[in-house]
mmCIF file of C-alpha atoms and ligand atoms in Angstrom:
data_model
loop_
_atom_site.group_PDB
_atom_site.id
_atom_site.type_symbol
_atom_site.label_atom_id
_atom_site.label_comp_id
_atom_site.label_asym_id
_atom_site.label_seq_id
_atom_site.Cartn_x
_atom_site.Cartn_y
_atom_site.Cartn_z
ATOM 1 C CA UNK Q 442 1.801 -10.429 -16.732
ATOM 2 C CA UNK Q 443 1.150 -13.879 -15.332
ATOM 3 C CA UNK Q 444 -2.398 -15.190 -14.964
ATOM 4 C CA UNK Q 445 -3.425 -16.375 -11.520
ATOM 5 C CA UNK Q 446 -6.632 -18.319 -11.085
ATOM 6 C CA UNK Q 447 -8.262 -17.789 -7.715
ATOM 7 C CA UNK Q 448 -10.302 -20.662 -6.324
ATOM 8 C CA UNK Q 449 -12.510 -19.523 -3.459
ATOM 9 C CA UNK Q 450 -13.209 -22.642 -1.431
ATOM 10 C CA UNK Q 451 -16.555 -21.401 -0.155
ATOM 11 C CA UNK Q 452 -19.653 -20.974 -2.263
ATOM 12 C CA UNK Q 453 -21.284 -18.829 0.416
ATOM 13 C CA UNK Q 454 -22.422 -15.456 -0.938
ATOM 14 C CA UNK Q 455 -20.771 -13.427 1.845
ATOM 15 C CA UNK Q 456 -17.771 -15.719 2.189
ATOM 16 C CA UNK Q 457 -14.912 -14.372 4.319
ATOM 17 C CA UNK Q 458 -12.541 -16.370 2.118
ATOM 18 C CA UNK Q 459 -13.954 -14.579 -0.914
ATOM 19 C CA UNK Q 460 -13.276 -11.292 0.846
ATOM 20 C CA UNK Q 461 -9.721 -12.467 1.620
ATOM 21 C CA UNK Q 462 -9.314 -13.306 -2.084
ATOM 22 C CA UNK Q 463 -10.399 -9.772 -2.960
ATOM 23 C CA UNK Q 464 -7.737 -8.463 -0.588
ATOM 24 C CA UNK Q 465 -5.143 -10.674 -2.295
ATOM 25 C CA UNK Q 466 -6.378 -9.425 -5.667
ATOM 26 C CA UNK Q 467 -5.495 -5.882 -4.567
ATOM 27 C CA UNK Q 468 -2.071 -7.111 -3.442
ATOM 28 C CA UNK Q 469 -1.509 -8.514 -6.948
ATOM 29 C CA UNK Q 470 -2.703 -5.368 -8.725
ATOM 30 C CA UNK Q 471 -0.213 -4.423 -11.430
ATOM 31 C CA UNK Q 472 1.743 -7.621 -10.775
ATOM 32 C CA UNK Q 473 -0.532 -10.326 -12.206
ATOM 33 C CA UNK Q 474 -3.918 -10.834 -13.821
ATOM 34 C CA UNK Q 475 -6.463 -12.426 -11.516
ATOM 35 C CA UNK Q 476 -9.548 -14.404 -12.457
ATOM 36 C CA UNK Q 477 -11.936 -16.453 -10.352
ATOM 37 C CA UNK Q 478 -12.867 -20.061 -11.005
ATOM 38 C CA UNK Q 479 -16.591 -20.710 -11.289
ATOM 39 C CA UNK Q 480 -16.943 -24.186 -9.826
ATOM 40 C CA UNK Q 481 -20.386 -24.063 -8.208
ATOM 41 C CA UNK Q 482 -21.889 -26.521 -10.706
ATOM 42 C CA UNK Q 483 -19.156 -29.159 -10.482
ATOM 43 C CA UNK Q 484 -20.992 -32.360 -9.523
ATOM 44 C CA UNK Q 485 -20.155 -34.736 -6.726
ATOM 45 C CA UNK Q 486 -17.477 -36.975 -8.160
ATOM 46 C CA UNK Q 487 -18.360 -40.382 -9.526
ATOM 47 C CA UNK Q 488 -16.311 -42.380 -11.980
ATOM 48 C CA UNK Q 489 -19.591 -43.095 -13.751
ATOM 49 C CA UNK Q 490 -19.864 -39.386 -14.596
ATOM 50 C CA UNK Q 491 -16.391 -39.021 -16.083
ATOM 51 C CA UNK Q 492 -17.338 -39.784 -19.707
ATOM 52 C CA UNK Q 493 -18.489 -37.550 -21.241
ATOM 53 C CA UNK Q 494 -16.814 -34.917 -19.084
ATOM 54 C CA UNK Q 495 -19.512 -32.802 -17.391
ATOM 55 C CA UNK Q 496 -19.486 -29.278 -18.867
ATOM 56 C CA UNK Q 497 -18.678 -27.510 -15.554
ATOM 57 C CA UNK Q 498 -15.709 -29.858 -15.067
ATOM 58 C CA UNK Q 499 -14.453 -29.280 -18.606
ATOM 59 C CA UNK Q 500 -14.729 -25.522 -18.073
ATOM 60 C CA UNK Q 501 -12.880 -25.740 -14.755
ATOM 61 C CA UNK Q 502 -10.102 -27.787 -16.356
ATOM 62 C CA UNK Q 503 -9.764 -25.281 -19.178
ATOM 63 C CA UNK Q 504 -9.558 -22.384 -16.739
ATOM 64 C CA UNK Q 505 -6.866 -24.180 -14.729
ATOM 65 C CA UNK Q 506 -4.880 -25.060 -17.837
ATOM 66 C CA UNK Q 507 -5.061 -21.467 -19.081
ATOM 67 C CA UNK Q 508 -3.681 -20.122 -15.794
ATOM 68 C CA UNK Q 509 -0.031 -19.915 -14.798
ATOM 69 C CA UNK Q 510 -0.888 -20.644 -11.166
ATOM 70 C CA UNK Q 511 -3.799 -21.366 -8.869
ATOM 71 C CA UNK Q 512 -4.363 -19.724 -5.500
ATOM 72 C CA UNK Q 513 -6.917 -21.394 -3.229
ATOM 73 C CA UNK Q 514 -8.685 -19.467 -0.447
ATOM 74 C CA UNK Q 515 -10.110 -22.049 1.852
ATOM 75 C CA UNK Q 516 -12.311 -22.272 4.921
ATOM 76 C CA UNK Q 517 -11.623 -24.925 7.533
ATOM 77 C CA UNK Q 518 -14.426 -27.402 8.082
ATOM 78 C CA UNK Q 519 -14.181 -29.630 11.124
ATOM 79 C CA UNK Q 520 -10.432 -28.998 11.376
ATOM 80 C CA UNK Q 521 -10.054 -30.280 7.832
ATOM 81 C CA UNK Q 522 -10.461 -29.005 4.289
ATOM 82 C CA UNK Q 523 -14.022 -28.601 2.954
ATOM 83 C CA UNK Q 524 -15.294 -31.701 1.195
ATOM 84 C CA UNK Q 525 -16.491 -29.491 -1.662
ATOM 85 C CA UNK Q 526 -12.943 -28.282 -2.328
ATOM 86 C CA UNK Q 527 -11.567 -31.823 -2.109
ATOM 87 C CA UNK Q 528 -14.269 -32.880 -4.574
ATOM 88 C CA UNK Q 529 -13.198 -30.158 -7.010
ATOM 89 C CA UNK Q 530 -9.528 -31.101 -6.629
ATOM 90 C CA UNK Q 531 -10.399 -34.769 -7.139
ATOM 91 C CA UNK Q 532 -12.033 -33.906 -10.471
ATOM 92 C CA UNK Q 533 -9.080 -31.731 -11.474
ATOM 93 C CA UNK Q 534 -6.591 -34.416 -10.475
ATOM 94 C CA UNK Q 535 -7.920 -36.946 -12.965
ATOM 95 C CA UNK Q 536 -5.993 -37.653 -16.161
ATOM 96 C CA UNK Q 537 -7.144 -35.644 -19.166
ATOM 97 C CA UNK Q 538 -6.908 -38.827 -21.200
ATOM 98 C CA UNK Q 539 -8.530 -41.588 -19.183
ATOM 99 C CA UNK Q 540 -6.988 -44.321 -21.328
ATOM 100 C CA UNK Q 541 -3.947 -43.721 -19.097
ATOM 101 C CA UNK Q 542 -5.124 -42.753 -15.617
ATOM 102 C CA UNK Q 543 -1.536 -42.014 -14.597
ATOM 103 C CA UNK Q 544 -1.282 -39.397 -17.371
ATOM 104 C CA UNK Q 545 -1.255 -35.637 -17.019
ATOM 105 C CA UNK Q 546 -4.187 -33.863 -15.406
ATOM 106 C CA UNK Q 547 -5.149 -30.211 -15.779
ATOM 107 C CA UNK Q 548 -3.097 -29.629 -12.633
ATOM 108 C CA UNK Q 549 0.117 -31.203 -13.908
ATOM 109 C CA UNK Q 550 3.080 -29.106 -12.679
ATOM 110 C CA UNK Q 551 0.776 -26.141 -12.032
ATOM 111 C CA UNK Q 552 2.177 -23.712 -9.485
ATOM 112 C CA UNK Q 553 -0.233 -23.577 -6.527
ATOM 113 C CA UNK Q 554 -0.643 -21.944 -3.174
ATOM 114 C CA UNK Q 555 -3.268 -21.809 -0.427
ATOM 115 C CA UNK Q 556 -4.568 -19.277 2.103
ATOM 116 C CA UNK Q 557 -6.963 -20.042 4.932
ATOM 117 C CA UNK Q 558 -9.549 -17.964 6.764
ATOM 118 C CA UNK Q 559 -11.029 -19.715 9.781
ATOM 119 C CA UNK Q 560 -11.117 -19.547 13.534
ATOM 120 C CA UNK Q 561 -9.650 -22.893 14.439
ATOM 121 C CA UNK Q 562 -7.931 -25.800 12.755
ATOM 122 C CA UNK Q 563 -5.660 -23.719 10.500
ATOM 123 C CA UNK Q 564 -2.663 -25.935 11.198
ATOM 124 C CA UNK Q 565 -4.571 -29.152 10.549
ATOM 125 C CA UNK Q 566 -6.061 -27.883 7.273
ATOM 126 C CA UNK Q 567 -2.702 -26.400 6.220
ATOM 127 C CA UNK Q 568 -1.043 -29.769 6.725
ATOM 128 C CA UNK Q 569 -3.676 -31.450 4.575
ATOM 129 C CA UNK Q 570 -3.068 -28.983 1.720
ATOM 130 C CA UNK Q 571 0.696 -29.320 2.238
ATOM 131 C CA UNK Q 572 0.364 -33.053 1.552
ATOM 132 C CA UNK Q 573 -2.405 -32.925 -1.018
ATOM 133 C CA UNK Q 574 -1.136 -30.248 -3.401
ATOM 134 C CA UNK Q 575 2.179 -31.959 -4.256
ATOM 135 C CA UNK Q 576 0.399 -35.332 -4.347
ATOM 136 C CA UNK Q 577 -1.853 -34.074 -7.133
ATOM 137 C CA UNK Q 578 1.336 -32.970 -8.909
ATOM 138 C CA UNK Q 579 1.097 -29.257 -8.413
ATOM 139 C CA UNK Q 580 4.214 -27.286 -7.623
ATOM 140 C CA UNK Q 581 3.160 -26.120 -4.185
ATOM 141 C CA UNK Q 582 4.385 -22.784 -2.847
ATOM 142 C CA UNK Q 583 4.320 -23.358 0.887
ATOM 143 C CA UNK Q 584 4.003 -19.743 1.972
ATOM 144 C CA UNK Q 585 0.490 -19.924 3.321
ATOM 145 C CA UNK Q 586 -1.330 -16.937 4.768
ATOM 146 C CA UNK Q 587 -3.692 -17.883 7.553
ATOM 147 C CA UNK Q 588 -6.183 -15.507 9.094
ATOM 148 C CA UNK Q 589 -8.711 -15.545 11.865
ATOM 149 C CA UNK Q 590 -12.184 -14.161 11.259
ATOM 150 C CA UNK Q 591 -12.397 -10.742 12.962
ATOM 151 C CA UNK Q 592 -15.093 -10.718 15.650
ATOM 152 C CA UNK Q 593 -17.180 -7.996 13.998
ATOM 153 C CA UNK Q 594 -17.405 -10.034 10.776
ATOM 154 C CA UNK Q 595 -19.781 -12.421 12.498
ATOM 155 C CA UNK Q 596 -22.067 -9.420 13.126
ATOM 156 C CA UNK Q 597 -21.760 -7.271 9.991
ATOM 157 C CA UNK Q 598 -20.445 -9.811 7.485
ATOM 158 C CA UNK Q 599 -17.343 -7.776 6.656
ATOM 159 C CA UNK Q 600 -14.016 -9.567 6.829
ATOM 160 C CA UNK Q 601 -11.133 -7.287 7.765
ATOM 161 C CA UNK Q 602 -7.627 -8.478 7.020
ATOM 162 C CA UNK Q 603 -5.177 -7.314 9.695
ATOM 163 C CA UNK Q 604 -1.986 -5.494 8.714
ATOM 164 C CA UNK Q 605 -0.097 -8.674 9.550
ATOM 165 C CA UNK Q 606 -2.319 -10.719 7.240
ATOM 166 C CA UNK Q 607 -1.876 -8.192 4.428
ATOM 167 C CA UNK Q 608 1.899 -8.373 4.928
ATOM 168 C CA UNK Q 609 1.675 -12.165 4.760
ATOM 169 C CA UNK Q 610 -0.410 -11.968 1.575
ATOM 170 C CA UNK Q 611 2.298 -9.782 0.048
ATOM 171 C CA UNK Q 612 4.933 -12.358 0.969
ATOM 172 C CA UNK Q 613 2.777 -15.145 -0.429
ATOM 173 C CA UNK Q 614 2.162 -13.242 -3.684
ATOM 174 C CA UNK Q 615 5.894 -12.576 -4.055
ATOM 175 C CA UNK Q 616 6.722 -16.254 -3.436
ATOM 176 C CA UNK Q 617 4.099 -17.313 -5.961
ATOM 177 C CA UNK Q 618 5.349 -14.902 -8.630
ATOM 178 C CA UNK Q 619 8.933 -15.937 -7.960
ATOM 179 C CA UNK Q 620 7.977 -19.580 -8.537
ATOM 180 C CA UNK Q 621 6.643 -18.534 -11.934
ATOM 181 C CA UNK Q 622 9.875 -16.900 -13.076
HETATM 182 C C1 FMN L 1717 -19.393 -27.962 8.229
HETATM 183 C C2 FMN L 1717 -18.687 -26.813 8.868
HETATM 184 C C3 FMN L 1717 -17.595 -27.048 9.680
HETATM 185 C C4 FMN L 1717 -16.896 -25.985 10.247
HETATM 186 N N1 FMN L 1717 -15.768 -26.240 10.964
HETATM 187 C C5 FMN L 1717 -14.972 -25.206 11.347
HETATM 188 C C6 FMN L 1717 -13.689 -25.428 11.912
HETATM 189 O O1 FMN L 1717 -13.239 -26.552 12.097
HETATM 190 N N2 FMN L 1717 -12.950 -24.350 12.242
HETATM 191 C C7 FMN L 1717 -13.414 -23.082 12.053
HETATM 192 O O2 FMN L 1717 -12.706 -22.145 12.372
HETATM 193 N N3 FMN L 1717 -14.620 -22.839 11.532
HETATM 194 C C8 FMN L 1717 -15.401 -23.865 11.149
HETATM 195 N N4 FMN L 1717 -16.603 -23.616 10.563
HETATM 196 C C9 FMN L 1717 -17.065 -22.237 10.457
HETATM 197 C C10 FMN L 1717 -16.474 -21.569 9.232
HETATM 198 O O3 FMN L 1717 -15.167 -21.141 9.498
HETATM 199 C C11 FMN L 1717 -17.310 -20.381 8.883
HETATM 200 O O4 FMN L 1717 -18.561 -20.869 8.449
HETATM 201 C C12 FMN L 1717 -16.669 -19.535 7.825
HETATM 202 O O5 FMN L 1717 -17.477 -18.417 7.644
HETATM 203 C C13 FMN L 1717 -16.494 -20.308 6.533
HETATM 204 O O6 FMN L 1717 -15.773 -19.551 5.598
HETATM 205 P P1 FMN L 1717 -16.510 -18.615 4.534
HETATM 206 O O7 FMN L 1717 -16.917 -17.368 5.258
HETATM 207 O O8 FMN L 1717 -15.440 -18.339 3.502
HETATM 208 O O9 FMN L 1717 -17.690 -19.344 3.994
HETATM 209 C C14 FMN L 1717 -17.325 -24.661 10.019
HETATM 210 C C15 FMN L 1717 -18.440 -24.438 9.199
HETATM 211 C C16 FMN L 1717 -19.110 -25.486 8.626
HETATM 212 C C17 FMN L 1717 -20.271 -25.190 7.699
#
């Protein structure tokens, strides 16, 4: 079975995107192995920090390299992608060997896809990922699932994926797995 690395783009304990990722994990049950990237300790990027590679960055790179694909579950912040996720992707986009900054990064040719849970700005954030993911040399599977936050989630903290969203997640999982064949 293929190994898919989930990157939850929110570090919030009760994250709705985390809950969406758990729904996608169920969709992938029996079809792929899922693991979650621990990126909470990745520092704010500075070129002055690149050598030696900070341990959380090295670990994130290793996890990405070990995976067959990455699947990002992202909130929308101010109709854009969260700065924290962009920061992580900036780190991951850097060449593994800095003597040639145009050389391969941990993301080189990695199959990638993105889902979004938010209440507004899905299209704007989707467009940013649509441009960014190929730019950082991933093989982007543009079959994005987007979901609104159900009203009750704001009260009880429980994200509920609609039947339509679950169907979309199935389509996205199939497209991702097909890209890996
Ligand atoms: C800085 C900031 C900007 C936000 N901007 C948006 C936005 O543009 N659209 C939106 O639907 N929600 C926005 N939100 C609300 C988030 O969608 C909400 O906090 C959501 O729960 C984040 O996803 P999570 O549950 O996975 O953490 C924003 C939240 C923050 C903290």
